[in-house]
Amino acid sequence: MSNFAHSTLGQSSYPRLTRSLSAVESWGFGLTAHISWTALVPAIHAALGSQAIFVWIPAVIFGMLLNYQVKRLGIHFINVAGGTPNYATKLLQNYPGLARYAAIGYLLNWVSYLSVNTIVLRDLIKVNLEPLGIACPEIFLDISFTLLPFIVAFSGTRALSILHLFFVIPAFGLLMTFCVQGLGWLTFSPVSPGFFPSSWSSLSFVDWAKWFFFVTYATYSCETASSFVADSRNPTQTLRFLDIAAWMMPPIFLGGSWVVMRLATNPNLKDNAFLNLVAASQPFWGRFAGISISFLLVAACLLGSATVVSNCPRILYQLALDNHISPVFSVVSRRGVFVPALTLTLVLCLIYLIWGDVARIVAVGNIGWFVSFMLLHLGLWLRRDRPEVLFPRISLAILLLEVVVLLVGGFAWGWLNLLIGLLSPIAVMGIDAVIRGVDFPAFHPSWWMRRYRTRPVVIIKDSVILQVSILIFLLCSAVGVGWLFGVKLNNVATAGGENIFVVLLMSVAFVGVAIACWTSLPQVVAIAEAREAAEHLFTVAQDGILVVDNQGIIRQANPATESFFGVNPSELRGNHLNKWLPALVSYPEQWTKRSEQILIGNGKNRTLEVSISDRPHQDFQEYVVILHDITQRKQAEQILRYSEAQLRQEAKQLVSQLVHSEKMSSLGQLVAGVAHEINNPINFISGNVGYANQYIQDLLRLLQLYQQNYPNPVTEIQKQTEAIDLDFLIADLPNLLTSMKVGAERITEIVLSLRNFSRLDDTEMKAVNIHEGIDNTLMILEHRLKPKSSTNLAIEVIKEYGDLPLVECYAGQLNQVFMNLLANAIDALEEAVENGLAVSEAEREWEVGEKALSTPQIHIQTQLTSENQVVIRIGDNGIGIPEKVQKQLFEPFFTTKPVNKGTGLGLSISHQIITQKHQGKLECISALGKGTEFVIVIPLNQQPI
């Protein structure tokens, strides 16, 4: 498939997101950035000390304004998935290159977040395993923590959002407790070092720009809930959470940072997140500080990774819908899995993971992220006249500040990092160009759509065995791991065992959910869907459905049963079914599986088809009874039996009429077409013959003048005059033109006759000249009236036309009748001329005689009776028709002609036209040896039918 094939796929063919997420689940994703503060604050605190608060304050203000702006954009773009980066593409729709760059820069930062989380978790486990004497399987942990959220995301259930919500609530609550309790302890505790520091260190603009650039990693990402607006069941509630998320920023980012700044003052802590947060919380949490901070850090990493695999595919999906990247990323499975988008996200995560340098990954990822928001603010300024833009002037001011911060802070983090960060989105755009250009099936949405349409849903029939086996495996593994750590903890006198317990606990929870997503959860979802489908069918079915127990007592009834029994379904429960269907006696196990029952109610008898099937349970037996009303079908069957012969006859006539009508319609179209095509050149010839005659007469007069004035022409002219016989030419040329004119007029008459005969526009009843229709038909058949050879005779036509007024009729159909009758008469006369005539008095059959017909004739007579009946007689002096054949003349498909000489439809259709269309009569009068006469009688005036 080429790029053209991509472009031909309209957006209507892309599957849309179903609104399956609750508002609370989308809120959970919106808290991820707040919890990520735990990983950022130690680094800026170690670098700036108390001056870090002056970086956090403007970053938080800008972040809060951003939340309000994104909320307004979300209300305007309520069906746009992916949130902020895809809103930016809408604002920059006139600059598609910048729009694509902004969205991909935003995406790469989130992707880098997952890789950083994986490395942080691995290092945390490694640090806690070393005192236990256990070697850390680094590669295994890297791959496991990277794949873990993807395994859940690929399952196609809501397990990821529910799992995220389950842990984000306690983690966020614990974080808020840290901030509030820490500020309270600083304010009121007698051993507090004081709420404010005794001195402030200096802060250069370069340092401020460098770390402002860094903290926007968290403060700009509190709008994550907007990414899930398109598949939220209540998008308004999801967007409303952005207000809450904005006002959660000051207590966490400012209050929490203040607590760390005042309590984690030991310079040996450096930028270690765990040590700084433990030092800050230990004064008011005591011995619970270590395990609480471990939970916060592990939660921040795992929940951040879950948000990445939920957010990034939606960004790619919307970019594909808006034609910014390959359409393949718009593909979504029936269960809402973004398989191509998830796959690309996984590939990018693995690239970052292989790189492995956390500091470089954060710096590079943050550059694309920062530029993305710069372009968002640019788009807000460019679209400042739009109602969805809240603070255009503030956006412009923030943009100008961000430009300075990017240049100063970006170079402060290293020019190479800045260059890589700026080029990374372009590299991803290059990957997308390759996907668009390579002719590989999996790179085209049609391949995925066919796969989703044809791939069956795999349901394990006996899932109990699988679930029990998994449960046994998990329990045994948990006991084994617990025993191993118990032995190690007893042998090694060290603190920190509870930290590894927290990591193990949350990791096992994620692993357990991942296993369930591929085992039990699909079964649960399938069962729930099957139950909903069954309940829906039970409710909307037009047939009555009853559930009875083994005694025949009704236990359930669907709404349709009310139309059968005339009572509310609730009143049916507790009654035996034979109360309404007396034939169903005794117990259901003795009932016939399928039977017809008579239901008497409201004075009417109704015939029901009753189908019964058993539904066994472990503790009881019940039966499903389906009632289908077949009363109308029975009545129809009875009517059908009584009228079968008549219907067969009507069907036979209808077939014959259709066949003949199609034949005559085709003939009429052909005749009209030929007449039209002939008419144009004949009109040209006929119209120009007169002018040609005039021009020739002028030339002849001119020639005569030359002869008079130059009586003695030169020798060469004399020779040419004798060669062409000029005197004869002058005398014969007018005669030639006259005969050409006569021929053209003759052709014109024939064309007119063809056009009158075809009468394709005569679908309505009109008053017409019957004689004109007969004459036109005779003109068409004139070639058959002439002798075919010297041995054949011409057929003489004798007309005895009466004085007929215009007759109301279907002219085209009546011409068909004339054509059929005259053609049959010609056929009979030709046969008589060729074979002669002899009649066997004994058998009254046709035979070849000894004498031939001397003068074949067709006699046509018309007259108007006193009852205003028009009578048309068409007779011939041919061999006649035997009496027994006359009885079958008007039956469809009956013919005495050999194969390929006739269909046997002409007289049948003629009879229908006269009798049904014109309320007239068509009779045949014939005697062997005396010829045949067909008599047509139709009223002069009649109503159309």
JSON list of N, CA, C and O in Angstrom, two decimals, residues 841-880:
[
{"chain": "A", "resi": 841, "resn": "GLU", "atom": "N", "xyz": [-60.48, -34.39, -43.73]},
{"chain": "A", "resi": 841, "resn": "GLU", "atom": "CA", "xyz": [-61.80, -34.32, -43.12]},
{"chain": "A", "resi": 841, "resn": "GLU", "atom": "C", "xyz": [-61.88, -35.20, -41.87]},
{"chain": "A", "resi": 841, "resn": "GLU", "atom": "O", "xyz": [-62.63, -34.93, -40.95]},
{"chain": "A", "resi": 842, "resn": "ALA", "atom": "N", "xyz": [-61.07, -36.26, -41.82]},
{"chain": "A", "resi": 842, "resn": "ALA", "atom": "CA", "xyz": [-61.14, -37.19, -40.68]},
{"chain": "A", "resi": 842, "resn": "ALA", "atom": "C", "xyz": [-60.50, -36.59, -39.43]},
{"chain": "A", "resi": 842, "resn": "ALA", "atom": "O", "xyz": [-61.07, -36.63, -38.34]},
{"chain": "A", "resi": 843, "resn": "GLU", "atom": "N", "xyz": [-59.30, -36.03, -39.59]},
{"chain": "A", "resi": 843, "resn": "GLU", "atom": "CA", "xyz": [-58.56, -35.59, -38.41]},
{"chain": "A", "resi": 843, "resn": "GLU", "atom": "C", "xyz": [-58.52, -34.06, -38.27]},
{"chain": "A", "resi": 843, "resn": "GLU", "atom": "O", "xyz": [-58.07, -33.55, -37.26]},
{"chain": "A", "resi": 844, "resn": "ARG", "atom": "N", "xyz": [-58.95, -33.32, -39.29]},
{"chain": "A", "resi": 844, "resn": "ARG", "atom": "CA", "xyz": [-58.96, -31.87, -39.27]},
{"chain": "A", "resi": 844, "resn": "ARG", "atom": "C", "xyz": [-57.60, -31.31, -38.86]},
{"chain": "A", "resi": 844, "resn": "ARG", "atom": "O", "xyz": [-57.47, -30.46, -38.01]},
{"chain": "A", "resi": 845, "resn": "GLU", "atom": "N", "xyz": [-56.54, -31.80, -39.42]},
{"chain": "A", "resi": 845, "resn": "GLU", "atom": "CA", "xyz": [-55.18, -31.36, -39.09]},
{"chain": "A", "resi": 845, "resn": "GLU", "atom": "C", "xyz": [-54.55, -30.76, -40.32]},
{"chain": "A", "resi": 845, "resn": "GLU", "atom": "O", "xyz": [-54.96, -31.02, -41.46]},
{"chain": "A", "resi": 846, "resn": "TRP", "atom": "N", "xyz": [-53.46, -29.96, -40.08]},
{"chain": "A", "resi": 846, "resn": "TRP", "atom": "CA", "xyz": [-52.70, -29.41, -41.20]},
{"chain": "A", "resi": 846, "resn": "TRP", "atom": "C", "xyz": [-51.90, -30.50, -41.87]},
{"chain": "A", "resi": 846, "resn": "TRP", "atom": "O", "xyz": [-51.30, -31.34, -41.22]},
{"chain": "A", "resi": 847, "resn": "GLU", "atom": "N", "xyz": [-51.88, -30.45, -43.20]},
{"chain": "A", "resi": 847, "resn": "GLU", "atom": "CA", "xyz": [-51.05, -31.36, -43.97]},
{"chain": "A", "resi": 847, "resn": "GLU", "atom": "C", "xyz": [-50.58, -30.63, -45.22]},
{"chain": "A", "resi": 847, "resn": "GLU", "atom": "O", "xyz": [-51.18, -29.64, -45.64]},
{"chain": "A", "resi": 848, "resn": "VAL", "atom": "N", "xyz": [-49.52, -31.16, -45.85]},
{"chain": "A", "resi": 848, "resn": "VAL", "atom": "CA", "xyz": [-49.03, -30.57, -47.09]},
{"chain": "A", "resi": 848, "resn": "VAL", "atom": "C", "xyz": [-49.96, -30.99, -48.23]},
{"chain": "A", "resi": 848, "resn": "VAL", "atom": "O", "xyz": [-50.15, -32.18, -48.46]},
{"chain": "A", "resi": 849, "resn": "GLY", "atom": "N", "xyz": [-50.56, -30.01, -48.94]},
{"chain": "A", "resi": 849, "resn": "GLY", "atom": "CA", "xyz": [-51.49, -30.34, -50.02]},
{"chain": "A", "resi": 849, "resn": "GLY", "atom": "C", "xyz": [-50.85, -30.30, -51.38]},
{"chain": "A", "resi": 849, "resn": "GLY", "atom": "O", "xyz": [-49.65, -30.11, -51.52]},
{"chain": "A", "resi": 850, "resn": "GLU", "atom": "N", "xyz": [-51.71, -30.45, -52.35]},
{"chain": "A", "resi": 850, "resn": "GLU", "atom": "CA", "xyz": [-51.21, -30.51, -53.71]},
{"chain": "A", "resi": 850, "resn": "GLU", "atom": "C", "xyz": [-51.28, -29.16, -54.40]},
{"chain": "A", "resi": 850, "resn": "GLU", "atom": "O", "xyz": [-50.50, -28.88, -55.29]},
{"chain": "A", "resi": 851, "resn": "LYS", "atom": "N", "xyz": [-52.26, -28.32, -53.99]},
{"chain": "A", "resi": 851, "resn": "LYS", "atom": "CA", "xyz": [-52.37, -27.04, -54.68]},
{"chain": "A", "resi": 851, "resn": "LYS", "atom": "C", "xyz": [-51.97, -25.91, -53.75]},
{"chain": "A", "resi": 851, "resn": "LYS", "atom": "O", "xyz": [-52.22, -25.94, -52.56]},
{"chain": "A", "resi": 852, "resn": "ALA", "atom": "N", "xyz": [-51.34, -24.91, -54.34]},
{"chain": "A", "resi": 852, "resn": "ALA", "atom": "CA", "xyz": [-50.87, -23.79, -53.54]},
{"chain": "A", "resi": 852, "resn": "ALA", "atom": "C", "xyz": [-51.90, -22.69, -53.53]},
{"chain": "A", "resi": 852, "resn": "ALA", "atom": "O", "xyz": [-52.79, -22.63, -54.38]},
{"chain": "A", "resi": 853, "resn": "LEU", "atom": "N", "xyz": [-51.77, -21.77, -52.56]},
{"chain": "A", "resi": 853, "resn": "LEU", "atom": "CA", "xyz": [-52.66, -20.63, -52.44]},
{"chain": "A", "resi": 853, "resn": "LEU", "atom": "C", "xyz": [-52.39, -19.67, -53.59]},
{"chain": "A", "resi": 853, "resn": "LEU", "atom": "O", "xyz": [-51.25, -19.27, -53.81]},
{"chain": "A", "resi": 854, "resn": "SER", "atom": "N", "xyz": [-53.43, -19.26, -54.28]},
{"chain": "A", "resi": 854, "resn": "SER", "atom": "CA", "xyz": [-53.23, -18.44, -55.49]},
{"chain": "A", "resi": 854, "resn": "SER", "atom": "C", "xyz": [-52.97, -16.98, -55.17]},
{"chain": "A", "resi": 854, "resn": "SER", "atom": "O", "xyz": [-52.02, -16.38, -55.67]},
{"chain": "A", "resi": 855, "resn": "THR", "atom": "N", "xyz": [-53.80, -16.36, -54.33]},
{"chain": "A", "resi": 855, "resn": "THR", "atom": "CA", "xyz": [-53.67, -14.93, -54.03]},
{"chain": "A", "resi": 855, "resn": "THR", "atom": "C", "xyz": [-53.75, -14.74, -52.52]},
{"chain": "A", "resi": 855, "resn": "THR", "atom": "O", "xyz": [-54.86, -14.67, -51.97]},
{"chain": "A", "resi": 856, "resn": "PRO", "atom": "N", "xyz": [-52.64, -14.65, -51.81]},
{"chain": "A", "resi": 856, "resn": "PRO", "atom": "CA", "xyz": [-52.68, -14.43, -50.36]},
{"chain": "A", "resi": 856, "resn": "PRO", "atom": "C", "xyz": [-53.17, -13.02, -50.05]},
{"chain": "A", "resi": 856, "resn": "PRO", "atom": "O", "xyz": [-52.69, -12.05, -50.64]},
{"chain": "A", "resi": 857, "resn": "GLN", "atom": "N", "xyz": [-54.11, -12.90, -49.09]},
{"chain": "A", "resi": 857, "resn": "GLN", "atom": "CA", "xyz": [-54.70, -11.61, -48.78]},
{"chain": "A", "resi": 857, "resn": "GLN", "atom": "C", "xyz": [-54.84, -11.44, -47.26]},
{"chain": "A", "resi": 857, "resn": "GLN", "atom": "O", "xyz": [-55.05, -12.41, -46.53]},
{"chain": "A", "resi": 858, "resn": "ILE", "atom": "N", "xyz": [-54.73, -10.17, -46.85]},
{"chain": "A", "resi": 858, "resn": "ILE", "atom": "CA", "xyz": [-55.04, -9.78, -45.47]},
{"chain": "A", "resi": 858, "resn": "ILE", "atom": "C", "xyz": [-56.14, -8.74, -45.56]},
{"chain": "A", "resi": 858, "resn": "ILE", "atom": "O", "xyz": [-56.00, -7.73, -46.27]},
{"chain": "A", "resi": 859, "resn": "HIS", "atom": "N", "xyz": [-57.21, -8.96, -44.82]},
{"chain": "A", "resi": 859, "resn": "HIS", "atom": "CA", "xyz": [-58.38, -8.10, -44.89]},
{"chain": "A", "resi": 859, "resn": "HIS", "atom": "C", "xyz": [-58.52, -7.39, -43.54]},
{"chain": "A", "resi": 859, "resn": "HIS", "atom": "O", "xyz": [-58.61, -8.04, -42.49]},
{"chain": "A", "resi": 860, "resn": "ILE", "atom": "N", "xyz": [-58.53, -6.04, -43.59]},
{"chain": "A", "resi": 860, "resn": "ILE", "atom": "CA", "xyz": [-58.64, -5.25, -42.37]},
{"chain": "A", "resi": 860, "resn": "ILE", "atom": "C", "xyz": [-59.90, -4.40, -42.48]},
{"chain": "A", "resi": 860, "resn": "ILE", "atom": "O", "xyz": [-60.09, -3.65, -43.45]},
{"chain": "A", "resi": 861, "resn": "GLN", "atom": "N", "xyz": [-60.73, -4.50, -41.44]},
{"chain": "A", "resi": 861, "resn": "GLN", "atom": "CA", "xyz": [-62.01, -3.78, -41.45]},
{"chain": "A", "resi": 861, "resn": "GLN", "atom": "C", "xyz": [-62.22, -3.13, -40.09]},
{"chain": "A", "resi": 861, "resn": "GLN", "atom": "O", "xyz": [-61.95, -3.74, -39.05]},
{"chain": "A", "resi": 862, "resn": "THR", "atom": "N", "xyz": [-62.68, -1.88, -40.09]},
{"chain": "A", "resi": 862, "resn": "THR", "atom": "CA", "xyz": [-63.00, -1.19, -38.83]},
{"chain": "A", "resi": 862, "resn": "THR", "atom": "C", "xyz": [-64.39, -0.62, -38.93]},
{"chain": "A", "resi": 862, "resn": "THR", "atom": "O", "xyz": [-64.86, -0.25, -40.01]},
{"chain": "A", "resi": 863, "resn": "GLN", "atom": "N", "xyz": [-65.07, -0.51, -37.78]},
{"chain": "A", "resi": 863, "resn": "GLN", "atom": "CA", "xyz": [-66.40, 0.08, -37.75]},
{"chain": "A", "resi": 863, "resn": "GLN", "atom": "C", "xyz": [-66.72, 0.50, -36.32]},
{"chain": "A", "resi": 863, "resn": "GLN", "atom": "O", "xyz": [-66.11, 0.03, -35.36]},
{"chain": "A", "resi": 864, "resn": "LEU", "atom": "N", "xyz": [-67.67, 1.40, -36.19]},
{"chain": "A", "resi": 864, "resn": "LEU", "atom": "CA", "xyz": [-68.16, 1.87, -34.90]},
{"chain": "A", "resi": 864, "resn": "LEU", "atom": "C", "xyz": [-69.59, 1.41, -34.75]},
{"chain": "A", "resi": 864, "resn": "LEU", "atom": "O", "xyz": [-70.45, 1.72, -35.60]},
{"chain": "A", "resi": 865, "resn": "THR", "atom": "N", "xyz": [-69.90, 0.67, -33.68]},
{"chain": "A", "resi": 865, "resn": "THR", "atom": "CA", "xyz": [-71.25, 0.15, -33.47]},
{"chain": "A", "resi": 865, "resn": "THR", "atom": "C", "xyz": [-72.10, 1.20, -32.78]},
{"chain": "A", "resi": 865, "resn": "THR", "atom": "O", "xyz": [-71.62, 2.24, -32.31]},
{"chain": "A", "resi": 866, "resn": "SER", "atom": "N", "xyz": [-73.38, 0.89, -32.71]},
{"chain": "A", "resi": 866, "resn": "SER", "atom": "CA", "xyz": [-74.32, 1.80, -32.06]},
{"chain": "A", "resi": 866, "resn": "SER", "atom": "C", "xyz": [-74.08, 1.91, -30.56]},
{"chain": "A", "resi": 866, "resn": "SER", "atom": "O", "xyz": [-74.51, 2.86, -29.93]},
{"chain": "A", "resi": 867, "resn": "GLU", "atom": "N", "xyz": [-73.43, 0.91, -29.99]},
{"chain": "A", "resi": 867, "resn": "GLU", "atom": "CA", "xyz": [-73.12, 0.95, -28.54]},
{"chain": "A", "resi": 867, "resn": "GLU", "atom": "C", "xyz": [-71.78, 1.64, -28.27]},
{"chain": "A", "resi": 867, "resn": "GLU", "atom": "O", "xyz": [-71.21, 1.49, -27.18]},
{"chain": "A", "resi": 868, "resn": "ASN", "atom": "N", "xyz": [-71.28, 2.43, -29.25]},
{"chain": "A", "resi": 868, "resn": "ASN", "atom": "CA", "xyz": [-69.97, 3.10, -29.12]},
{"chain": "A", "resi": 868, "resn": "ASN", "atom": "C", "xyz": [-68.86, 2.10, -28.84]},
{"chain": "A", "resi": 868, "resn": "ASN", "atom": "O", "xyz": [-67.96, 2.35, -28.05]},
{"chain": "A", "resi": 869, "resn": "GLN", "atom": "N", "xyz": [-68.93, 0.98, -29.55]},
{"chain": "A", "resi": 869, "resn": "GLN", "atom": "CA", "xyz": [-67.88, -0.02, -29.50]},
{"chain": "A", "resi": 869, "resn": "GLN", "atom": "C", "xyz": [-67.11, 0.03, -30.81]},
{"chain": "A", "resi": 869, "resn": "GLN", "atom": "O", "xyz": [-67.72, 0.06, -31.89]},
{"chain": "A", "resi": 870, "resn": "VAL", "atom": "N", "xyz": [-65.79, 0.05, -30.72]},
{"chain": "A", "resi": 870, "resn": "VAL", "atom": "CA", "xyz": [-64.95, 0.05, -31.91]},
{"chain": "A", "resi": 870, "resn": "VAL", "atom": "C", "xyz": [-64.60, -1.40, -32.21]},
{"chain": "A", "resi": 870, "resn": "VAL", "atom": "O", "xyz": [-64.06, -2.11, -31.36]},
{"chain": "A", "resi": 871, "resn": "VAL", "atom": "N", "xyz": [-64.89, -1.84, -33.44]},
{"chain": "A", "resi": 871, "resn": "VAL", "atom": "CA", "xyz": [-64.63, -3.22, -33.85]},
{"chain": "A", "resi": 871, "resn": "VAL", "atom": "C", "xyz": [-63.54, -3.19, -34.93]},
{"chain": "A", "resi": 871, "resn": "VAL", "atom": "O", "xyz": [-63.67, -2.47, -35.92]},
{"chain": "A", "resi": 872, "resn": "ILE", "atom": "N", "xyz": [-62.51, -3.98, -34.71]},
{"chain": "A", "resi": 872, "resn": "ILE", "atom": "CA", "xyz": [-61.40, -4.06, -35.67]},
{"chain": "A", "resi": 872, "resn": "ILE", "atom": "C", "xyz": [-61.25, -5.53, -36.03]},
{"chain": "A", "resi": 872, "resn": "ILE", "atom": "O", "xyz": [-61.02, -6.38, -35.16]},
{"chain": "A", "resi": 873, "resn": "ARG", "atom": "N", "xyz": [-61.36, -5.83, -37.31]},
{"chain": "A", "resi": 873, "resn": "ARG", "atom": "CA", "xyz": [-61.25, -7.20, -37.79]},
{"chain": "A", "resi": 873, "resn": "ARG", "atom": "C", "xyz": [-59.99, -7.33, -38.64]},
{"chain": "A", "resi": 873, "resn": "ARG", "atom": "O", "xyz": [-59.80, -6.55, -39.57]},
{"chain": "A", "resi": 874, "resn": "ILE", "atom": "N", "xyz": [-59.17, -8.30, -38.35]},
{"chain": "A", "resi": 874, "resn": "ILE", "atom": "CA", "xyz": [-57.95, -8.57, -39.11]},
{"chain": "A", "resi": 874, "resn": "ILE", "atom": "C", "xyz": [-58.00, -10.05, -39.49]},
{"chain": "A", "resi": 874, "resn": "ILE", "atom": "O", "xyz": [-57.91, -10.94, -38.64]},
{"chain": "A", "resi": 875, "resn": "GLY", "atom": "N", "xyz": [-58.20, -10.31, -40.80]},
{"chain": "A", "resi": 875, "resn": "GLY", "atom": "CA", "xyz": [-58.34, -11.68, -41.26]},
{"chain": "A", "resi": 875, "resn": "GLY", "atom": "C", "xyz": [-57.40, -12.00, -42.40]},
{"chain": "A", "resi": 875, "resn": "GLY", "atom": "O", "xyz": [-56.84, -11.11, -43.04]},
{"chain": "A", "resi": 876, "resn": "ASP", "atom": "N", "xyz": [-57.20, -13.30, -42.63]},
{"chain": "A", "resi": 876, "resn": "ASP", "atom": "CA", "xyz": [-56.37, -13.76, -43.74]},
{"chain": "A", "resi": 876, "resn": "ASP", "atom": "C", "xyz": [-57.07, -14.94, -44.40]},
{"chain": "A", "resi": 876, "resn": "ASP", "atom": "O", "xyz": [-57.97, -15.56, -43.82]},
{"chain": "A", "resi": 877, "resn": "ASN", "atom": "N", "xyz": [-56.68, -15.25, -45.61]},
{"chain": "A", "resi": 877, "resn": "ASN", "atom": "CA", "xyz": [-57.24, -16.39, -46.33]},
{"chain": "A", "resi": 877, "resn": "ASN", "atom": "C", "xyz": [-56.25, -17.55, -46.33]},
{"chain": "A", "resi": 877, "resn": "ASN", "atom": "O", "xyz": [-56.10, -18.26, -47.32]},
{"chain": "A", "resi": 878, "resn": "GLY", "atom": "N", "xyz": [-55.59, -17.74, -45.18]},
{"chain": "A", "resi": 878, "resn": "GLY", "atom": "CA", "xyz": [-54.60, -18.80, -45.05]},
{"chain": "A", "resi": 878, "resn": "GLY", "atom": "C", "xyz": [-55.23, -20.14, -44.77]},
{"chain": "A", "resi": 878, "resn": "GLY", "atom": "O", "xyz": [-56.40, -20.40, -45.11]},
{"chain": "A", "resi": 879, "resn": "ILE", "atom": "N", "xyz": [-54.48, -21.01, -44.10]},
{"chain": "A", "resi": 879, "resn": "ILE", "atom": "CA", "xyz": [-54.90, -22.40, -43.96]},
{"chain": "A", "resi": 879, "resn": "ILE", "atom": "C", "xyz": [-55.84, -22.63, -42.79]},
{"chain": "A", "resi": 879, "resn": "ILE", "atom": "O", "xyz": [-56.40, -23.70, -42.64]},
{"chain": "A", "resi": 880, "resn": "GLY", "atom": "N", "xyz": [-56.01, -21.58, -41.94]},
{"chain": "A", "resi": 880, "resn": "GLY", "atom": "CA", "xyz": [-56.93, -21.74, -40.82]},
{"chain": "A", "resi": 880, "resn": "GLY", "atom": "C", "xyz": [-56.28, -22.42, -39.63]},
{"chain": "A", "resi": 880, "resn": "GLY", "atom": "O", "xyz": [-55.14, -22.89, -39.67]}
]
